[in-house]
XYZ file of N, CA and C in Angstrom:
594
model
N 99.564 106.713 90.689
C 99.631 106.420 92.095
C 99.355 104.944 92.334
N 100.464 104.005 93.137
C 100.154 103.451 93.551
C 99.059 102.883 94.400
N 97.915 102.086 94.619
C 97.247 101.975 95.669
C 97.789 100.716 96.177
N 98.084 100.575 97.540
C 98.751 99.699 98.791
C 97.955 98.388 98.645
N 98.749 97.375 98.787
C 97.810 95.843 98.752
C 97.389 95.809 100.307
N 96.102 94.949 100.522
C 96.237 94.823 102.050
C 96.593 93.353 102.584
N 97.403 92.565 101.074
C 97.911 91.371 101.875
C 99.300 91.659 100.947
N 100.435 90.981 101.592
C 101.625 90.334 100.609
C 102.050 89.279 101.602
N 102.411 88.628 100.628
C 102.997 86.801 101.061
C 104.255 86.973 101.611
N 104.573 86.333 102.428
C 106.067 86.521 103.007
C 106.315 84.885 102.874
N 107.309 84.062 103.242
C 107.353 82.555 103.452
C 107.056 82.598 105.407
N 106.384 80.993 105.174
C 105.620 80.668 106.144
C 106.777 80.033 107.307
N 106.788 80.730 108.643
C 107.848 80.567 109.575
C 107.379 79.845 110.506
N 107.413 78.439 110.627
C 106.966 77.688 111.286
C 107.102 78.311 113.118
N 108.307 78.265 113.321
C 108.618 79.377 115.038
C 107.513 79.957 115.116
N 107.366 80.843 114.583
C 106.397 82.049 115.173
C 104.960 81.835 114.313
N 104.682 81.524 113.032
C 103.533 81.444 112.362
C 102.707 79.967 112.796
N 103.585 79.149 113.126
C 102.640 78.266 113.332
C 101.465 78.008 114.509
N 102.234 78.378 115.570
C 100.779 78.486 116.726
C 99.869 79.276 116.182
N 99.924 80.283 115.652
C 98.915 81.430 114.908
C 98.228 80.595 114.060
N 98.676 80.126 113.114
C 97.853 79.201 112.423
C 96.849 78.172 112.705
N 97.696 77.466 113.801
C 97.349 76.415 114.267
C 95.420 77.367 115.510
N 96.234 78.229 116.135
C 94.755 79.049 116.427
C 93.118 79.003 115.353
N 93.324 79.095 114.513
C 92.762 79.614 113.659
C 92.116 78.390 113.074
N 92.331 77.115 113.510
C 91.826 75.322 113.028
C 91.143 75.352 114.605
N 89.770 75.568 114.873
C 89.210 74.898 116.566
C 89.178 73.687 116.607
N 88.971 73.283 115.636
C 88.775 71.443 116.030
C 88.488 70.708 114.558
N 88.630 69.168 114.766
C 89.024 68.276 113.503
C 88.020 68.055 112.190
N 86.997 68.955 112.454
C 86.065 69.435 111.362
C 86.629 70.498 110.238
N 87.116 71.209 111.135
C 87.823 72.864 110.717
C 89.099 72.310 109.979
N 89.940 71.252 110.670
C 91.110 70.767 110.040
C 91.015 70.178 108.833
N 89.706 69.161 108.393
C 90.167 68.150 107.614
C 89.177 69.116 106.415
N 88.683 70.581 106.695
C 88.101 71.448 105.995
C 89.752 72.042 104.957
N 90.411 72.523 105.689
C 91.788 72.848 105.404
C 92.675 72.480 105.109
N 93.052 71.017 105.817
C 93.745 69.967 105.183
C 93.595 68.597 104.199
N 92.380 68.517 104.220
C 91.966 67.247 103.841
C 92.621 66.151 105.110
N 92.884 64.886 104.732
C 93.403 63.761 105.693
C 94.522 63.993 106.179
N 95.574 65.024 105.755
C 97.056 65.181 105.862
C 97.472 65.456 106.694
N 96.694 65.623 108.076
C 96.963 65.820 109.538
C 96.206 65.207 110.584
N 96.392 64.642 111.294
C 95.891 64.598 112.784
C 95.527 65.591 113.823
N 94.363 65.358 114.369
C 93.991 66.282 115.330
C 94.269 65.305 116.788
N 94.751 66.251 117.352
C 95.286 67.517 117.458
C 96.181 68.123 116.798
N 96.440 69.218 115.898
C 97.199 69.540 114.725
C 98.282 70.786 115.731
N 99.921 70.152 115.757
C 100.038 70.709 116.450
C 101.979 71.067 115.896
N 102.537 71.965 116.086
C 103.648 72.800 115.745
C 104.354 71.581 114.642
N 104.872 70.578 115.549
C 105.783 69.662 114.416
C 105.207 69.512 113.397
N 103.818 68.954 113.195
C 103.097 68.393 111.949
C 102.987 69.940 110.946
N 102.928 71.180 111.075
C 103.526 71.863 110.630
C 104.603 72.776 109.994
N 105.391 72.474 110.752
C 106.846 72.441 110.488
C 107.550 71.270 109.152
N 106.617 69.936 109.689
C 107.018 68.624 108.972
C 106.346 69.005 107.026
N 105.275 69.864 107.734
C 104.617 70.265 105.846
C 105.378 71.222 105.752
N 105.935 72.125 106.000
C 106.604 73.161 105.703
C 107.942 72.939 104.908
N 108.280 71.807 105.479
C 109.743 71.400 105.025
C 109.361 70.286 103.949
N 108.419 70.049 103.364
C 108.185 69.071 102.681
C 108.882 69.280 100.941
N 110.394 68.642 100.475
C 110.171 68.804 99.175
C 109.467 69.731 97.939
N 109.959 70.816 97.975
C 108.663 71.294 96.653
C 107.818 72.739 96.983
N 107.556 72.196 98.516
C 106.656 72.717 99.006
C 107.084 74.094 99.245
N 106.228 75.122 98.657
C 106.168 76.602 99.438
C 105.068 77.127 99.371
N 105.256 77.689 101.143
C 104.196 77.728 101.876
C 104.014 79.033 102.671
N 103.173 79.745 102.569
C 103.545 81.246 102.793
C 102.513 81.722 103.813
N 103.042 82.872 104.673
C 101.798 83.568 105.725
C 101.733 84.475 104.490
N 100.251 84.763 104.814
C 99.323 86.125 104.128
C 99.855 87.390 105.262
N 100.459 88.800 104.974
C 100.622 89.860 106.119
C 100.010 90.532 105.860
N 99.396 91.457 106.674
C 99.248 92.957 106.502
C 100.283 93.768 106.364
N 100.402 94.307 105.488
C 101.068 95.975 105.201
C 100.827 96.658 106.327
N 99.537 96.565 106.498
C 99.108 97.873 107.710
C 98.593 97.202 109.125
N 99.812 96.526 109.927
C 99.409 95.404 111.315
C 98.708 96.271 112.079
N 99.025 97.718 112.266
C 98.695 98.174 113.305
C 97.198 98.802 113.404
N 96.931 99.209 112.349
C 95.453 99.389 111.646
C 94.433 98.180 111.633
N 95.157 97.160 111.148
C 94.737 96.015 111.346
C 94.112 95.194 112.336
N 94.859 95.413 113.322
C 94.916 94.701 114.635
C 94.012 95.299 115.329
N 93.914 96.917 115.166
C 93.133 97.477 116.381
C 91.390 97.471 115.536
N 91.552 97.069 114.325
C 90.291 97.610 113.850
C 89.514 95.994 114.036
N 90.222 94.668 113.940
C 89.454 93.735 113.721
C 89.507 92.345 115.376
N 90.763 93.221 115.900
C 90.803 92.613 117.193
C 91.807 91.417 117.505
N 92.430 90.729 118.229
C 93.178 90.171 118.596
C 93.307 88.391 117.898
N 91.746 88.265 117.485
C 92.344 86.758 116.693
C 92.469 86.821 115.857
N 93.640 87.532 115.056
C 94.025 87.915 113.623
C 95.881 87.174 114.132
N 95.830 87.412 115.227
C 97.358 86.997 115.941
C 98.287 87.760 115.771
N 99.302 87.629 116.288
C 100.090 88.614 117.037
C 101.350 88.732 115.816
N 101.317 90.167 115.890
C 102.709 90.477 114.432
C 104.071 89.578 115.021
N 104.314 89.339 113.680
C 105.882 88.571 113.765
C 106.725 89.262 113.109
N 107.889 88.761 113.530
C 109.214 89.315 112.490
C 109.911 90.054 113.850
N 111.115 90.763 113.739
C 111.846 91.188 114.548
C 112.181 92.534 114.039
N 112.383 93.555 115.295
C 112.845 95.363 114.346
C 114.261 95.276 114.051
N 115.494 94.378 114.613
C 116.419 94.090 114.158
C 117.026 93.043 113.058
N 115.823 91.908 112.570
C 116.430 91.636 111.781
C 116.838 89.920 112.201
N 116.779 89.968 113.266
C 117.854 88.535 113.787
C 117.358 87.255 114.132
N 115.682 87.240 114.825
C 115.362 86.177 115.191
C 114.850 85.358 113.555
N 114.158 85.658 112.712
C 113.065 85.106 111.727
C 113.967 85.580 110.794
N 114.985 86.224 110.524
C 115.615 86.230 109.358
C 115.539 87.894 109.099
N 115.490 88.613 108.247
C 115.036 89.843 107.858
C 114.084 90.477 108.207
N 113.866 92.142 108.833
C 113.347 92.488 109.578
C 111.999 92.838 108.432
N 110.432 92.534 109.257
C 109.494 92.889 108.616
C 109.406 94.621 108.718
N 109.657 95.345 110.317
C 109.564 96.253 110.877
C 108.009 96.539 111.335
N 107.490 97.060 112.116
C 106.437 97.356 112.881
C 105.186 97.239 112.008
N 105.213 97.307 110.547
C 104.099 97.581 109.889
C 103.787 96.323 108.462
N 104.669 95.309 109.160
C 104.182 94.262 107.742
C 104.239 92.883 108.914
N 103.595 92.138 108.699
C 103.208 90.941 109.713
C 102.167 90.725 110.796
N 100.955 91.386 110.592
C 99.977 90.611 111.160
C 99.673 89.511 110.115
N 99.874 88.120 110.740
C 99.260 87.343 109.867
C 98.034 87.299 109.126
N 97.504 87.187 108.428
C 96.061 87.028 108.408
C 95.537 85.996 107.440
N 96.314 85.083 106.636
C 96.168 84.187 105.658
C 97.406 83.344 105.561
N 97.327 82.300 105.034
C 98.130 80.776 104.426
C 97.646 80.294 103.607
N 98.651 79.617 102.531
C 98.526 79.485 101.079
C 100.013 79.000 101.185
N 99.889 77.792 100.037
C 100.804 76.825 99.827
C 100.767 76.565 98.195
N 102.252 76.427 97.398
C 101.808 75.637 96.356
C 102.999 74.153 96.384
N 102.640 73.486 95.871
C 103.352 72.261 95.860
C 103.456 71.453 94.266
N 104.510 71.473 93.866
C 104.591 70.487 93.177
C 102.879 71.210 91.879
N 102.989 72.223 91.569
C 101.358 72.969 90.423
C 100.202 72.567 91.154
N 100.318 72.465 92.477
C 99.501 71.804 93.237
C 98.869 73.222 94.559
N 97.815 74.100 94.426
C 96.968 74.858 95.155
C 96.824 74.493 96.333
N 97.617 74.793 97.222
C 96.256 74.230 98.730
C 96.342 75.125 100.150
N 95.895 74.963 101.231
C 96.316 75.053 102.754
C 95.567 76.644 102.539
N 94.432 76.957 101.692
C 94.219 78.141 101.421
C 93.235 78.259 102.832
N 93.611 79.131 103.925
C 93.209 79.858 105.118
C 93.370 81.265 105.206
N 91.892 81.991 105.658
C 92.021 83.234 106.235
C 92.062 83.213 107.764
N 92.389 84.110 107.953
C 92.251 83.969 109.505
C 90.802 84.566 110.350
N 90.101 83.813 111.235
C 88.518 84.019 111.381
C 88.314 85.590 111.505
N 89.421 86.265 112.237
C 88.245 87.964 112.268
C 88.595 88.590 110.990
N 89.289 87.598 110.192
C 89.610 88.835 108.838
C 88.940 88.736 107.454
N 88.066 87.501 108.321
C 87.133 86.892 106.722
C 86.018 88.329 106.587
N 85.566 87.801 105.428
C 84.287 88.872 104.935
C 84.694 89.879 104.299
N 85.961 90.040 104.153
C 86.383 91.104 103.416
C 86.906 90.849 101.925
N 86.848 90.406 101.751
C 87.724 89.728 100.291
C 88.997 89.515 100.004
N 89.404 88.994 101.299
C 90.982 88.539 101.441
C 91.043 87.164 100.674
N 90.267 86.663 101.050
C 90.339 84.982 100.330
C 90.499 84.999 98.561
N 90.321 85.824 98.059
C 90.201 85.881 96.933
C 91.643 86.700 96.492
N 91.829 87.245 97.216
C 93.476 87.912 96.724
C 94.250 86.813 97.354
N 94.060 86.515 98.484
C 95.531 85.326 98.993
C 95.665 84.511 97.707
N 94.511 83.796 97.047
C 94.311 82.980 95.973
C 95.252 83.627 94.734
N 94.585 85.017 94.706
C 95.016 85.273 93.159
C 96.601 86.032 93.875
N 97.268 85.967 94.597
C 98.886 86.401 94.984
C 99.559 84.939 94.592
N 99.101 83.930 95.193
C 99.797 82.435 95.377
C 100.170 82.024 93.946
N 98.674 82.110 93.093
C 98.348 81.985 91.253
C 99.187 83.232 91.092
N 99.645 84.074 90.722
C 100.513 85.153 90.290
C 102.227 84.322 90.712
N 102.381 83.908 91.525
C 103.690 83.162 91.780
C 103.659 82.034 91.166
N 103.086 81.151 91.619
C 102.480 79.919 90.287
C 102.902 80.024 88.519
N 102.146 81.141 88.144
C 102.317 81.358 87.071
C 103.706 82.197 86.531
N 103.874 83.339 87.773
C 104.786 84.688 87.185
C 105.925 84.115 87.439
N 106.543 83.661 88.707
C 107.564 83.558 89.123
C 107.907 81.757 88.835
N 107.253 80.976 89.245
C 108.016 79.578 88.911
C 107.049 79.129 87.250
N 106.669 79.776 86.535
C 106.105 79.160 85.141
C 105.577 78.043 85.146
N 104.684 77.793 86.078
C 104.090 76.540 85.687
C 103.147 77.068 84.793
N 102.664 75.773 84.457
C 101.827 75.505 82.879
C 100.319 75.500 83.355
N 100.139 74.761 84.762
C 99.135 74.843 84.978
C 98.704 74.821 86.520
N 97.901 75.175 87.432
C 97.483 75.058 88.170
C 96.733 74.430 89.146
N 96.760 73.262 90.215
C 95.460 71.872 90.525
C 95.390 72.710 91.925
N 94.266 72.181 92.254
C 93.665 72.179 93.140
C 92.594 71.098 93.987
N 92.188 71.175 94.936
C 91.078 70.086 95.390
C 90.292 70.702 96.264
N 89.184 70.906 96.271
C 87.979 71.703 97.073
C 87.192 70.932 97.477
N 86.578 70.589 98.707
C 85.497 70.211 99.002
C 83.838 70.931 98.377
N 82.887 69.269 97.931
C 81.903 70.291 97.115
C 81.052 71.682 97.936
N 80.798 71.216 99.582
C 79.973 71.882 100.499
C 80.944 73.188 100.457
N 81.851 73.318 99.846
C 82.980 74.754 100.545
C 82.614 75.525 99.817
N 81.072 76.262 99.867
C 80.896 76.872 98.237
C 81.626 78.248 98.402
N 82.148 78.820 99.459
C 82.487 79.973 99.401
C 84.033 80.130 98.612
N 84.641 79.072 98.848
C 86.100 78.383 98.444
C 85.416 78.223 97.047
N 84.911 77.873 96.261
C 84.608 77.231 95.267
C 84.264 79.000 94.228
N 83.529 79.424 94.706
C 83.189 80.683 94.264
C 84.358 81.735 93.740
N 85.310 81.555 95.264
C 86.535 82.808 94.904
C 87.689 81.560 93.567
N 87.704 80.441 93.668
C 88.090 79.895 92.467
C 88.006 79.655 90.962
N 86.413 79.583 91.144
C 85.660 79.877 89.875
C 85.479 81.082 89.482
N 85.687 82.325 90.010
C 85.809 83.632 89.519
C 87.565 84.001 89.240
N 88.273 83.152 89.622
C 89.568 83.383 89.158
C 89.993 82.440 87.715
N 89.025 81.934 87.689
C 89.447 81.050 86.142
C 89.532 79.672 86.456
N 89.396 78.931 87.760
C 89.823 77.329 87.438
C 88.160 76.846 87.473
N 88.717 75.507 86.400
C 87.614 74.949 85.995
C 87.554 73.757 86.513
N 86.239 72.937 86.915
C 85.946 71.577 87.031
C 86.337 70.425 86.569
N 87.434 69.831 86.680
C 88.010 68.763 85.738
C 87.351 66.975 86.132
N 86.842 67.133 87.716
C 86.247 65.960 87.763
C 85.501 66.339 89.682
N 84.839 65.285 89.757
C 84.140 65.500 91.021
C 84.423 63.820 91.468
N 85.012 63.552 92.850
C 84.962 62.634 93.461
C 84.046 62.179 94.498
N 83.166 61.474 94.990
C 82.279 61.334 95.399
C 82.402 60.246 96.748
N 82.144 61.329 97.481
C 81.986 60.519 99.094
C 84.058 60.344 98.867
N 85.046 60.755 99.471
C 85.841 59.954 99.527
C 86.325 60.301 101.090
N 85.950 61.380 102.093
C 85.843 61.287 103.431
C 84.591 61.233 104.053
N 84.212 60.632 105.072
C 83.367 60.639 105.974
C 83.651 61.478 106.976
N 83.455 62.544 107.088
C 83.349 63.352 108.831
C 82.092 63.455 109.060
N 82.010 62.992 110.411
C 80.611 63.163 111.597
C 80.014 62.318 111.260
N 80.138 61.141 110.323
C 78.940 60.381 109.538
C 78.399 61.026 108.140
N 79.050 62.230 107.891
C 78.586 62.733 106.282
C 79.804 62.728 105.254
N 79.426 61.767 104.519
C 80.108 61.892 103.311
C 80.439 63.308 102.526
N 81.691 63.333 102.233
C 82.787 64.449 101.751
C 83.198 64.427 100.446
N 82.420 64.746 99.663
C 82.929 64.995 98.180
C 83.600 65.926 97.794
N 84.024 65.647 96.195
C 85.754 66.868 96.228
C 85.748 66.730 94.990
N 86.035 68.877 94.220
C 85.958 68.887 93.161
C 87.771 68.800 92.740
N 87.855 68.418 91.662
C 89.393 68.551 91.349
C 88.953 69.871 90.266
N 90.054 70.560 90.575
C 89.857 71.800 89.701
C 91.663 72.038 89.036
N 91.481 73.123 87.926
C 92.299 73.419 87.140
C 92.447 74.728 86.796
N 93.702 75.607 86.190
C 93.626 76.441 85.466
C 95.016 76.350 84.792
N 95.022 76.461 84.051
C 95.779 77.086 82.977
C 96.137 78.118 82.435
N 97.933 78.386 82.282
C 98.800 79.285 82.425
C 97.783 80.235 81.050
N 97.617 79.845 79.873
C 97.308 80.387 78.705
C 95.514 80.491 78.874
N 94.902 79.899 79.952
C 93.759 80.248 80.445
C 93.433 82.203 81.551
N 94.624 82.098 82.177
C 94.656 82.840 82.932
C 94.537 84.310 82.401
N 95.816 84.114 81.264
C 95.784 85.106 79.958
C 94.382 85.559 79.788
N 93.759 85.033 79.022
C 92.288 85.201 78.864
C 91.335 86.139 79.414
């Protein structure tokens, strides 16, 4: 017997996923937590769209399988299901039961990032599967060799669901943003295709 995932990746639809997303950043603390420098606040549809279309880049919403379960059990800032029952606006129809958003995840160029849950859906251990779905494409589907990433050091919760998936510490940069007046250090991390094995 199968048991049901409670996320799968769809690609990230700027139209409809991005205000949802963009919900889910309150202000330029939260952003440069998520983005590093690569946006301006106010972070707003184009500058999303503009990463979306970037070269290389694929960039995916996290869904629920089960929106409707979903939605009523954790409440309305999870954001509003997308996709169409015919098929026509977003491309191929999700149908009533796959597209509450609830996560984003990007890889670029063996490059990890834009890793977001959405606030009422944290605490559950979504962050750690969006991670290990994105790394399963990474590795399964485009063969890269290896995996990068960049974490802030204070993000220990980010740091935790990484280090239990296998990437390792390859260097620590020190102070290289200032927000609020506090210096922002950043681990560079790694994993490897023949690590993962393991």
């Amino acid at each position: 017997m199968t048991i049901p995932q409670p996320l799968a990746l769809r690609p990230f639809r700027p139209s409809t996923d991005a205000p949802v997303l963009r919900s889910w950043i309150p202000d330029p603390t939260a952003l440069m937590t998520w983005a590093g420098p690569n946006f301006t606040w106010p972070l707003d549809d184009a500058q999303l769209a503009a990463y979306a279309a970037e070269p290389g880049r694929r960039a995916w919403t996290a869904v629920s399988p089960n929106a409707t379960t979903d939605a009523t059990r954790t409440g309305a800032t999870l954001g509003t299901p997308v996709g169409t029952t015919d098929g026509t606006a977003d491309g191929p129809s999700l149908g009533p039961s796959l597209g509450t958003p609830l996560g984003h995840v990007s890889l670029a160029d063996g490059r990890l990032g834009r890793v977001l849950i959405a606030p009422g859906a944290r605490g559950r251990g979504l962050g750690e599967l969006l991670v290990s779905l994105a790394v399963s494409v990474g590795f399964d589907e485009l063969a890269l060799p290896e995996i990068r990433l960049g974490v802030w050091t204070h993000n220990t919760a980010a740091l935790r669901i990484y280090e239990k998936l296998g990437f390792r510490t390859t260097a620590t940069l020190e102070a290289v943003e200032v927000v609020d007046g506090v210096p922002w250090s950043v681990h560079r991390m790694r994993l490897t295709a023949s690590d993962r094995r393991q």
